[in-house]
Amino acid sequence: MFRWFAAERDPFDPAWEGVLERGVWQYPFLDAAARQRVRQVVAHLVARKIWTGGSGFAVTDAMRVTVSGVAALMTVGLDQPFFFPKLTTVILYPTGYDDPDPGAGVGLLHSADPLFHSPRLGEAWQGGPVVLSWRTAQRQARVPGRGRNLVLHEMAHHLDGYAGDVDGTPYFHGRDDRRRWCAVTDEEYHRLVGQANRREVTLLDHYGATNHAEFFAVATECFFERPHAMRARHAGLFELMAKFFCQDPTAWLPPRGDAGPEATGLEPRGRMGDRPRCVPDLSHLGMSGADEAFSRGVLLLQQGEYRAAARTFGEVLSRDPGDAEAQQHRAEARLAMGDLPGAIADCEAALATDSDDAATLLTHAAACLAGGDDAAAGRSIARVLREDRGNALAWLLQGQRHAHSGELKRAIRALRRAVRLEPYDAQAHLWLADCLGQAGASAEADRHRRRAVQLDPEAERRR
């Protein structure tokens, strides 16, 4: 529950309405009063907070409005506008970023291994700034119902700090509410820890099993991204989240907006290569034609409908030939279809626009490996690993490259890193098992093969 309000009113530029419509997928579902509340909060945050770009990044009004619009979703159930008065500064980096003072912030989101330095995606400093990767924030804000949202995650940490420590216990007025919060979340947290340890598929992201603070942040993401599924599977937790945020998103967000399999309410979390089981109709989201096509293409790609995905991203590129992200996604679809020349051409076109994009470089590497061009694959992998030593997919591809060349020791070292960084990836376990078997380490190979089958019974067939 919130106690800090402000009376200031700042002008809302009418042009920002389109930014919210296109960039915050929940916004078109809000009623007129809730939209007005979002506009009030957005106008205040844009005008009165300090917005700065890391590494010389130029922050635009569209970026400010998008981030503010996502944060404002948290406030639409309140009687008065809540302007996040303890937030002074928002720092945006173009992609992930490195921090010279590791551990100083709270709620760090990054794919880190203690042995490596790897770019962070976001963090919230108690009494300090909120730091975000713009690329991640933008992608997650506009694609419906995938259950992850960097802005919601870090703003949840920020709100958590209003009660004192950032410990996963946000401020409640009543003692009974606080006691119930601790009892319910402690039970849910420990259940998630056990599920994560057993590698079970869960609605709540396994990252929430890190500690109670991360659990609250992950629950906040789920509450605003997949509320119907959360209410069905975590009713007690959902009830408390609704009480804290003074709203019930299931009242304004239709079930189809969850963009997830409503029959089960579940989606695999934290694994490379997972595929949801349905693709919703996105025509009701009020997006422009290009944005709707892009979101539909992403969901088709996740579904494994590669030909349809390639056609859909082709529609996007017909409208905007310079859309590097659509080019990269079409490359993924073409790679999955076995169209290696098409995948490589798409990657090269995307890299001409954004030469350092890790996803494009790794798609290019995978296509080159499949085509037998290990040297080109190695160059792309090396570029990724120079910037991000904690990229599990890069190490997996590096291991495959060494395996192709018969360099078993180097392959095993790379694949062990991939497994350590991404222990839920069945393919990494399978490749490591193969290499260990060839090296004569049959007992260890059997363990990794069993783990691969446990994670994905179809893993061998998918390879």
Short mmCIF file of N, CA and C in Angstrom, two decimals, residues 1-9 37 44 75 77-85 162 173 246:
data_model
loop_
_atom_site.label_atom_id
_atom_site.label_comp_id
_atom_site.label_asym_id
_atom_site.label_seq_id
_atom_site.Cartn_x
_atom_site.Cartn_y
_atom_site.Cartn_z
N MET A 1 0.84 -1.18 0.00
CA MET A 1 0.00 0.00 0.00
C MET A 1 0.89 1.24 0.00
N PHE A 2 0.44 2.28 -0.63
CA PHE A 2 1.25 3.48 -0.82
C PHE A 2 0.74 4.61 0.07
N ARG A 3 1.65 5.40 0.61
CA ARG A 3 1.24 6.51 1.47
C ARG A 3 1.76 7.83 0.95
N TRP A 4 2.65 7.83 -0.01
CA TRP A 4 3.26 9.07 -0.47
C TRP A 4 2.60 9.50 -1.78
N PHE A 5 1.97 10.64 -1.75
CA PHE A 5 1.33 11.17 -2.95
C PHE A 5 1.84 12.59 -3.18
N ALA A 6 1.60 13.08 -4.37
CA ALA A 6 1.99 14.46 -4.69
C ALA A 6 0.88 15.11 -5.48
N ALA A 7 0.81 16.44 -5.39
CA ALA A 7 -0.29 17.16 -6.02
C ALA A 7 0.10 17.81 -7.34
N GLU A 8 1.37 17.70 -7.73
CA GLU A 8 1.81 18.39 -8.95
C GLU A 8 1.12 17.81 -10.18
N ARG A 9 0.89 18.64 -11.14
CA ARG A 9 0.35 18.20 -12.43
C ARG A 9 1.26 18.75 -13.52
N ARG A 37 -4.86 8.21 -15.29
CA ARG A 37 -3.91 8.07 -14.21
C ARG A 37 -2.51 7.80 -14.76
N HIS A 44 4.52 13.40 -15.03
CA HIS A 44 5.34 13.79 -13.87
C HIS A 44 6.73 13.16 -13.94
N THR A 75 0.22 1.99 -10.46
CA THR A 75 -0.48 3.02 -9.70
C THR A 75 -1.95 3.17 -10.07
N GLY A 77 -4.65 1.62 -9.59
CA GLY A 77 -5.71 1.29 -8.64
C GLY A 77 -5.80 2.25 -7.46
N LEU A 78 -4.92 3.23 -7.40
CA LEU A 78 -4.87 4.13 -6.26
C LEU A 78 -5.87 5.27 -6.40
N ASP A 79 -6.29 5.81 -5.26
CA ASP A 79 -7.24 6.93 -5.27
C ASP A 79 -6.60 8.22 -5.75
N GLN A 80 -5.29 8.37 -5.55
CA GLN A 80 -4.57 9.56 -5.96
C GLN A 80 -3.34 9.15 -6.78
N PRO A 81 -2.83 10.03 -7.60
CA PRO A 81 -1.62 9.69 -8.37
C PRO A 81 -0.43 9.46 -7.44
N PHE A 82 0.33 8.43 -7.72
CA PHE A 82 1.55 8.14 -6.97
C PHE A 82 2.72 8.37 -7.91
N PHE A 83 3.62 9.27 -7.52
CA PHE A 83 4.67 9.71 -8.43
C PHE A 83 6.06 9.18 -8.06
N PHE A 84 6.14 8.09 -7.31
CA PHE A 84 7.41 7.49 -6.93
C PHE A 84 8.36 8.56 -6.37
N PRO A 85 7.97 9.20 -5.27
CA PRO A 85 8.71 10.37 -4.78
C PRO A 85 10.15 10.08 -4.36
N TYR A 162 10.82 1.17 0.17
CA TYR A 162 10.08 2.20 0.90
C TYR A 162 9.81 1.75 2.34
N HIS A 173 -0.08 -1.29 5.67
CA HIS A 173 -0.52 -0.49 6.82
C HIS A 173 -0.81 -1.39 8.03
N CYS A 246 -3.54 -2.35 -4.81
CA CYS A 246 -4.90 -1.77 -4.82
C CYS A 246 -5.58 -1.95 -6.17
#
